[in-house]
CSV table of C-alpha atoms in Angstrom, one decimal:
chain,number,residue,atom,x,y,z
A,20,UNK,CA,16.6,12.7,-22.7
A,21,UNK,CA,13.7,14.6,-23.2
A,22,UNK,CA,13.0,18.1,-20.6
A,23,UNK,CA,9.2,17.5,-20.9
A,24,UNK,CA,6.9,14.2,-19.5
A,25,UNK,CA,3.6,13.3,-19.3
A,26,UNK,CA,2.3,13.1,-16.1
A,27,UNK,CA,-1.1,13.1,-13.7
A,28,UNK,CA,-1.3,16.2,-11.6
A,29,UNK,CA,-3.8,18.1,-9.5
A,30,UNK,CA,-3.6,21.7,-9.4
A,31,UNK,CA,-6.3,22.1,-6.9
A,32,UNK,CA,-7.9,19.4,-4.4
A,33,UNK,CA,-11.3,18.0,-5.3
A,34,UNK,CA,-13.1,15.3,-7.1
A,35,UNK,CA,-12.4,13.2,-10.6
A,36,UNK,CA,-12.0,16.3,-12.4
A,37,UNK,CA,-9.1,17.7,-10.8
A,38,UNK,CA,-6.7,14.9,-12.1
A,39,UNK,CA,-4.7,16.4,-15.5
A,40,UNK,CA,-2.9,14.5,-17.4
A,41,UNK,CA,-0.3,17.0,-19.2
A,42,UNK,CA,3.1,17.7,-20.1
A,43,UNK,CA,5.3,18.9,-16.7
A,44,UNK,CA,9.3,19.2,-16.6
A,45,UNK,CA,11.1,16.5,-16.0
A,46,UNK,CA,12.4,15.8,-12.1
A,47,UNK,CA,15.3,17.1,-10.6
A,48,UNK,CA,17.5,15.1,-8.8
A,49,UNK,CA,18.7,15.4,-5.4
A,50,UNK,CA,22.5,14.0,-4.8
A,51,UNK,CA,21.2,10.8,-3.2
A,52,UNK,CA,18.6,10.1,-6.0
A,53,UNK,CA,17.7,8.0,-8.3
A,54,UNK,CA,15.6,8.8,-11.6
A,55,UNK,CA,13.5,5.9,-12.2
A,56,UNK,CA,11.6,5.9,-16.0
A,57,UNK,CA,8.2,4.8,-14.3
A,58,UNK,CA,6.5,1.3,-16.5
A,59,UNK,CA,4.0,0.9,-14.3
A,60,UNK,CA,2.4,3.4,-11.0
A,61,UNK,CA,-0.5,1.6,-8.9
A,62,UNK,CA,-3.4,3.1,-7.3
A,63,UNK,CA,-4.1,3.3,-3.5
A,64,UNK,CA,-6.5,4.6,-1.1
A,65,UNK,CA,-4.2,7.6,0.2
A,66,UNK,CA,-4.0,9.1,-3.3
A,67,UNK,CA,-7.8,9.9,-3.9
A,68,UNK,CA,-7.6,11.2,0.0
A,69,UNK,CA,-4.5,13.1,-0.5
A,70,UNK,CA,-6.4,14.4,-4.0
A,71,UNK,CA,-9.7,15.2,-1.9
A,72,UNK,CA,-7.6,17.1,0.8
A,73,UNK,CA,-8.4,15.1,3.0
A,74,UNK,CA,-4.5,14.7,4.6
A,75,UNK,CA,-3.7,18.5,3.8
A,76,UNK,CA,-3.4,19.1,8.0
A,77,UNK,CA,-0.8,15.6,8.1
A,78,UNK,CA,1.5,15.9,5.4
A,79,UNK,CA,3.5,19.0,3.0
A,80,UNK,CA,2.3,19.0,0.0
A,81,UNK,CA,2.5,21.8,-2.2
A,82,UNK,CA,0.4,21.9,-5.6
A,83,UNK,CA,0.1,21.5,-8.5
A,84,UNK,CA,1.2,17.7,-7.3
A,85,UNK,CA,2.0,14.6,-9.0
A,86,UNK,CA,0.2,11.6,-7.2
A,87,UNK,CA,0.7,8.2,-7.0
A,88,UNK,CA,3.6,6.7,-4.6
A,89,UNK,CA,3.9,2.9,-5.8
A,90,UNK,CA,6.1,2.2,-8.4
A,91,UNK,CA,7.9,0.0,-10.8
A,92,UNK,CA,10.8,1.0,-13.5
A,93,UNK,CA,14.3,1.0,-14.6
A,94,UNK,CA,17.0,3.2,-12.9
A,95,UNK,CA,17.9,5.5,-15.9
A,96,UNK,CA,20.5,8.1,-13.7
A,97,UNK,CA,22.0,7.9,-10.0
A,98,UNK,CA,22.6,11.0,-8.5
A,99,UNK,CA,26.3,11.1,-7.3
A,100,UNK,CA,25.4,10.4,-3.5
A,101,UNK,CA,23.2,7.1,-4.2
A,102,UNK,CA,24.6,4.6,-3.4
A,103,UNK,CA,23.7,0.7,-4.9
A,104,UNK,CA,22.0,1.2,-8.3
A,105,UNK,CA,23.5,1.9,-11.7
A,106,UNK,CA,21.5,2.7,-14.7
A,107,UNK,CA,19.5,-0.4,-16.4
A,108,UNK,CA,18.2,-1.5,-12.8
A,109,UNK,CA,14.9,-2.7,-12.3
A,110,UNK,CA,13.6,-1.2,-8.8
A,111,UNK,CA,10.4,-1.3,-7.2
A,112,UNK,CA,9.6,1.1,-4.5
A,113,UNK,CA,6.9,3.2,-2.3
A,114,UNK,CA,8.6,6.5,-2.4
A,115,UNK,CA,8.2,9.8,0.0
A,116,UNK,CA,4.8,10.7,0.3
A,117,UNK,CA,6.0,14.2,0.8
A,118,UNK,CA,7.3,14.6,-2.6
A,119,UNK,CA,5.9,14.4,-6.4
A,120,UNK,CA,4.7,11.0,-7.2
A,121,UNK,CA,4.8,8.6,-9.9
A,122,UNK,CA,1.7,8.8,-11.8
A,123,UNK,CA,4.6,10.1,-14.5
A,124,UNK,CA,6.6,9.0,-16.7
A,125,UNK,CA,9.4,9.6,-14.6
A,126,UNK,CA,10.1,9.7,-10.9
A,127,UNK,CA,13.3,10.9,-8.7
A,128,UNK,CA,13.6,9.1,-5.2
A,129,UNK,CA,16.2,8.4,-2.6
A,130,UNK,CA,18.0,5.9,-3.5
A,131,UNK,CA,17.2,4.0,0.1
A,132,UNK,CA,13.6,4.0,-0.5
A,133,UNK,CA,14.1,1.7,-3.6
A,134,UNK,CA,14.9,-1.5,-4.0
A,135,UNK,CA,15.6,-4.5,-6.8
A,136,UNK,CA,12.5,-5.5,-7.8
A,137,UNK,CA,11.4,-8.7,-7.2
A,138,UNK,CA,13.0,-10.7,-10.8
A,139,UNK,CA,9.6,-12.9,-11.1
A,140,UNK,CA,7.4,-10.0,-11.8
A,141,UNK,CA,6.8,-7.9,-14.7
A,142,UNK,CA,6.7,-4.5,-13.8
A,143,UNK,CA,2.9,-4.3,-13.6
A,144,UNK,CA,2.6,-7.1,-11.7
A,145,UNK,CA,5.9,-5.3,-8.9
A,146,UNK,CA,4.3,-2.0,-9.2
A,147,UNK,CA,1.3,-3.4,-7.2
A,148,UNK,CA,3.9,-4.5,-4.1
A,149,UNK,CA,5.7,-1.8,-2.6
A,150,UNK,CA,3.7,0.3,-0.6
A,151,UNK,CA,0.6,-3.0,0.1
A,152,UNK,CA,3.3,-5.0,1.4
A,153,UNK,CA,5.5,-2.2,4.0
A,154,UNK,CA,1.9,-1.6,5.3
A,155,UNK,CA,2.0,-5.4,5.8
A,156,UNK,CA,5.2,-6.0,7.0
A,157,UNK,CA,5.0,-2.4,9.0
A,158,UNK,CA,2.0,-3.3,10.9
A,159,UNK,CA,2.8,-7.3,11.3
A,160,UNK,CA,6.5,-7.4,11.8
A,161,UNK,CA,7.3,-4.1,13.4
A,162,UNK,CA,4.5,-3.1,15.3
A,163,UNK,CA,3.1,-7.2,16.5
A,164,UNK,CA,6.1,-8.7,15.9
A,165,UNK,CA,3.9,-11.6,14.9
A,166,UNK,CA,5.4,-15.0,15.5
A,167,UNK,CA,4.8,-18.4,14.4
A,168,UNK,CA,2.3,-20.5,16.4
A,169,UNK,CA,0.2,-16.6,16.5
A,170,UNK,CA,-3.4,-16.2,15.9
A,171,UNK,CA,-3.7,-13.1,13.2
A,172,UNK,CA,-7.0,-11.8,12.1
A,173,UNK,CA,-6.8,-10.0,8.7
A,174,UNK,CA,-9.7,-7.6,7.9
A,175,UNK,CA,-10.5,-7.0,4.2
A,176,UNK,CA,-8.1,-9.8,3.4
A,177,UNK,CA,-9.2,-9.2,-0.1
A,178,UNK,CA,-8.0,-6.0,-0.7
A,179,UNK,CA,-4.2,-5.0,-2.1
A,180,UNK,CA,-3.2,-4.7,1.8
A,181,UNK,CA,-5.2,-8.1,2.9
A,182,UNK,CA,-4.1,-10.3,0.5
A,183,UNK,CA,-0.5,-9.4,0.9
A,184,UNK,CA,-1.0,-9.5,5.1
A,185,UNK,CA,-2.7,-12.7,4.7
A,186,UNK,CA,0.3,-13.7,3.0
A,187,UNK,CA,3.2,-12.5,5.3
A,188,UNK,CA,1.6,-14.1,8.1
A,189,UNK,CA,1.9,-17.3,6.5
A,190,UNK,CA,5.5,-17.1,5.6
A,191,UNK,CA,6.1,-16.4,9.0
A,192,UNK,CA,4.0,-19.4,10.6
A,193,UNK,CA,1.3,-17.6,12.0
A,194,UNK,CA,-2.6,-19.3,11.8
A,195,UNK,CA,-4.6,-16.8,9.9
A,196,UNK,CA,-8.6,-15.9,10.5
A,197,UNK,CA,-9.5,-13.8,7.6
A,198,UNK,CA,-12.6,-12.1,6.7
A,199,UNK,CA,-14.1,-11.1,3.3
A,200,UNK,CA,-17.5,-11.5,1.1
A,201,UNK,CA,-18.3,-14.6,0.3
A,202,UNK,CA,-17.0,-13.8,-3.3
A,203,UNK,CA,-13.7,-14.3,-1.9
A,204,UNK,CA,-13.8,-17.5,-0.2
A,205,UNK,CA,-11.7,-19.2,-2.5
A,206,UNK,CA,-9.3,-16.5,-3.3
A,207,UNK,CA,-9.0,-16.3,0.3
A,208,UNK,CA,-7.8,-20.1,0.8
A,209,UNK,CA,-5.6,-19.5,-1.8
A,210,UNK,CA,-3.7,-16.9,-0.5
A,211,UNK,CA,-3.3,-19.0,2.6
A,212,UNK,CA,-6.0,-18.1,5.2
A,213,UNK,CA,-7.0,-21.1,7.5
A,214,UNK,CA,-10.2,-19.7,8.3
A,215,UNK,CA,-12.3,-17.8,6.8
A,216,UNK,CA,-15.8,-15.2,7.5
A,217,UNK,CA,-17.8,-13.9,5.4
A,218,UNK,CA,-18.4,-10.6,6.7
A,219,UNK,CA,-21.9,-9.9,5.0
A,220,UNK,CA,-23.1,-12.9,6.8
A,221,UNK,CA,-21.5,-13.7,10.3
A,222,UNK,CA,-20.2,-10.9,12.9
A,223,UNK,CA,-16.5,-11.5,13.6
A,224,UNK,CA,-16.7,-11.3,16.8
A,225,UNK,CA,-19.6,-13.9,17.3
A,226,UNK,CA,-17.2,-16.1,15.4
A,227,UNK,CA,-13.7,-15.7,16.8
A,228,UNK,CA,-12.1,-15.4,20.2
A,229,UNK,CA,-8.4,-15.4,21.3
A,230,UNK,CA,-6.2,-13.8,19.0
A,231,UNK,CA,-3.2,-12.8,19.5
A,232,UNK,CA,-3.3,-9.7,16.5
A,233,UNK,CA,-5.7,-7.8,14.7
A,234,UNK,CA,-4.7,-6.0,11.5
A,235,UNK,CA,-7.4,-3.5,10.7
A,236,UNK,CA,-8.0,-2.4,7.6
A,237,UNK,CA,-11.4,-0.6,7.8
A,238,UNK,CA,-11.6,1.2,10.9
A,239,UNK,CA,-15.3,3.0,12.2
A,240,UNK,CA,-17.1,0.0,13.3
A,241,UNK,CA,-15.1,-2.6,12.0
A,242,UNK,CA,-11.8,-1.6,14.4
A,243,UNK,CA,-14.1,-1.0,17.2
A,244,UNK,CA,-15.6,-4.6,17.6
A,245,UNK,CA,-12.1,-6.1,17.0
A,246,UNK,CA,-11.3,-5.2,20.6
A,247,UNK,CA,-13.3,-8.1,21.5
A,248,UNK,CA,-11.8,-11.0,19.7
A,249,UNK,CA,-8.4,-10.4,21.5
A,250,UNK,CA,-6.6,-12.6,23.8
A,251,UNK,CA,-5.4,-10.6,27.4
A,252,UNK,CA,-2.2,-8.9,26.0
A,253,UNK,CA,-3.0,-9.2,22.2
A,254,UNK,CA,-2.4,-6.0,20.0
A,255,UNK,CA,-4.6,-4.2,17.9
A,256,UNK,CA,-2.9,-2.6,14.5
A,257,UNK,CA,-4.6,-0.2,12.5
A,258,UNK,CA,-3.5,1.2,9.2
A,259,UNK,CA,-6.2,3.4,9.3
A,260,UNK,CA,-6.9,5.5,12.8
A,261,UNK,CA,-5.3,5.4,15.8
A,262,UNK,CA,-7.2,2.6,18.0
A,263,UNK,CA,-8.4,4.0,21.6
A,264,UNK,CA,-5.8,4.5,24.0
A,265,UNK,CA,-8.0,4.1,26.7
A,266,UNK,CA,-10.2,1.1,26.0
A,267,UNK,CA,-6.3,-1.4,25.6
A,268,UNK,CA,-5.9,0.6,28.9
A,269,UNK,CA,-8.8,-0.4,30.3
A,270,UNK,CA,-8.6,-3.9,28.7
A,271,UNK,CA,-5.1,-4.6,29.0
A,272,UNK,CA,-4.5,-4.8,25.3
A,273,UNK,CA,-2.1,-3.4,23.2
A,274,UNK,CA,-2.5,-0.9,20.3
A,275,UNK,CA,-0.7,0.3,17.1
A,276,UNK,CA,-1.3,2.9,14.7
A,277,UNK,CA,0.9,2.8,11.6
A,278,UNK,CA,1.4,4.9,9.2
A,279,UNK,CA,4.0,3.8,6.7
A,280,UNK,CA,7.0,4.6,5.9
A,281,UNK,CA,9.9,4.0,2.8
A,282,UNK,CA,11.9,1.3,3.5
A,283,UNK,CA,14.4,-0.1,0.1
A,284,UNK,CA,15.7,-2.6,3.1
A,285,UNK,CA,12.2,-3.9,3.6
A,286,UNK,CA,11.2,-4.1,0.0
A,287,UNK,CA,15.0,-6.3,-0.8
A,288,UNK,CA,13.2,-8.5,2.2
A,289,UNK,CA,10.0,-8.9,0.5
A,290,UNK,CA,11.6,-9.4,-2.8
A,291,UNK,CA,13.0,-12.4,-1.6
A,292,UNK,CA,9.4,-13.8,0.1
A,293,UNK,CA,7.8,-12.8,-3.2
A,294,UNK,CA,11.0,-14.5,-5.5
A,295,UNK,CA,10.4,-17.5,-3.2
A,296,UNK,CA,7.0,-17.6,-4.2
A,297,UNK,CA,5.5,-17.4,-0.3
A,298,UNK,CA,4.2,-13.6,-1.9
A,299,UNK,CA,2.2,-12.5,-5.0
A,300,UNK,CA,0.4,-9.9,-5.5
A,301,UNK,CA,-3.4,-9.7,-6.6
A,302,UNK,CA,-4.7,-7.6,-9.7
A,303,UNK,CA,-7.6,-5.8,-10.0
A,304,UNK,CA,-7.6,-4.0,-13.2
A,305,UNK,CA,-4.7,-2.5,-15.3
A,306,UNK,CA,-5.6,0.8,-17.0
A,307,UNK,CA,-3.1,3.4,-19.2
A,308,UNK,CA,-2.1,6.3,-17.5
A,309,UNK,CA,-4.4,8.4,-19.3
A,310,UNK,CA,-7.2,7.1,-17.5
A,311,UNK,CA,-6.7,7.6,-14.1
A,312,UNK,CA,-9.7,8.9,-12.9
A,313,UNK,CA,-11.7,5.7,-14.0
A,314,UNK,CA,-9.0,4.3,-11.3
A,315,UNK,CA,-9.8,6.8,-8.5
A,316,UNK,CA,-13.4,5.9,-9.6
A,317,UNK,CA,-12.5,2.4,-8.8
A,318,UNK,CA,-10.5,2.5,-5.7
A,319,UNK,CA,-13.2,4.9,-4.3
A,320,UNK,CA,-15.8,2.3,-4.6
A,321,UNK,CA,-13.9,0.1,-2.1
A,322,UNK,CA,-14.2,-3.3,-3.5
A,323,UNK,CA,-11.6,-3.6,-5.8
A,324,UNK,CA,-10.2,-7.5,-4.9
A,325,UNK,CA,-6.3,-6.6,-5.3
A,326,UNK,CA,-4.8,-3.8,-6.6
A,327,UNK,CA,-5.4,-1.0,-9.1
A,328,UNK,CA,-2.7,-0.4,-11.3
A,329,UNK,CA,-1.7,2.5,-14.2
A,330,UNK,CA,0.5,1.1,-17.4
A,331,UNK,CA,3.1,4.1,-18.4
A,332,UNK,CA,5.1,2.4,-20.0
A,333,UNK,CA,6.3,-0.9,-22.1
């Protein structure tokens, strides 16, 4: 195996022109690791932040850091505490944010953040699951414990989150109000959504009443208005900043922030909605690892419809 990789770091935070793609040492693995060889890395929100320094006060990171924490490849060695793999497996996972990422050619993670990946995806096509759907199922499941028979409405439903939250709520018989541009309308009816607002066009809240969740994607304005399509007792999840304390006080609503977490559990659970076909995931653009600032470019302009996502590897 060789001691050198390619690999996307940042040696300083800032703008496009921080991202270098050079040759680093390979990873070294932890007892209950895995060493993935990375085919395919997708690109989220958190990593142009995290690049910008935006998150330097929330999370460790030291630099020079390799970005990116969604990821697709094959198990190539098991550290002698991780349990589950064996070399030749093809995982999927979201791993710690804390640690180097997976814009590289390889990548070691616990071996409880991964999980089989889901066996009716190619590994570009898996890559863009992981961390979309945990914020999903994280925010639905955990935090709402949506039910069937709910009311859910799903803000930028078509975004790499929205379209997978759109999704999740299905599977688990919820009704699902989702906004979007008018672009998306039939994207959005695809996915599932029962009804749909184009946001450009119609206010939310003049449109909607009596939900049960919202799942904010947004934030600023968008989370702020939400309060007022919520049924007495319905809960207000944010991905993206803690909603006000006081206002659910005030209201007698219920709030959520979540920020996610790995889970290899979680991700064997979506497998199986995704292998059922009740899951897919939506693709922006594909783009080689080499040109991964074109991709922050992208993902900064904040309509990609689905996710971003870096080939590494055939």
């Amino acid at each position: 195996m060789t001691l050198t990789m390619k690999a996307v770091r940042i040696h300083a935070y800032g703008g496009l022109e921080v991202l270098h793609y050079e040759d680093i040492a390979m990873p070294k693995l932890n007892p209950d690791d895995i060493l993935v060889r990375v085919r395919a890395a997708a690109v989220n929100p958190v990593d142009w932040k995290i690049r910008e320094g935006y998150l330097q006060g929330a999370l460790k990171h030291h630099l020079p850091l390799t970005l990116g924490w969604d990821v697709s490849g094959e198990v190539v060695e098991v550290g002698p505490q991780a349990g589950g793999f064996k070399a030749g497996d093809g995982v999927y996972v979201r791993p710690d944010i804390e640690r180097d990422g997976g814009y590289a050619e390889y990548i070691a993670v616990k071996a409880s953040e991964a999980a089989r990946k889901p066996a009716t995806l190619d590994h570009i096509h898996a890559a863009a699951v992981p961390l979309a759907a945990l914020t999903a199922w994280q925010a639905l499941v955990d935090a709402a414990d949506l039910q069937a028979g709910q009311t859910v409405l799903v803000h930028a439903a078509a975004g790499g989150v929205g379209s997978l939250a759109v999704q999740l709520a299905k599977a688990r018989g919820a009704r699902v109000i989702a906004t979007a541009s008018a672009a998306n309308t039939g994207l959005v009816a695809e996915l599932g959504a029962d009804q749909f607002i184009d946001y450009t066009k119609t206010r939310f809240e003049d449109a909607v009443k009596g939900v049960d969740v919202v799942f904010d994607t947004i934030g600023g304005d968008t989370q702020e208005r939400s309060w007022q399509v919520l049924k007495p007792g319905g809960m207000l999840v944010s991905v993206v900043s803690p909603p006000s304390k006081e206002i659910a006080a005030e209201r007698g609503l219920r709030r959520a922030f979540v920020f996610i977490h790995a889970d290899g559990e979680q991700l064997s659970a979506i497998a199986q909605l995704v292998d059922a076909g009740k899951m897919k995931p939506l693709i922006h653009t594909v783009l080689p690892l080499a040109e991964v600032r074109q991709a922050h470019a992208i993902s900064q302009g904040g309509h990609a419809r689905g996710k971003i996502v870096l080939h590494v590897a055939d």
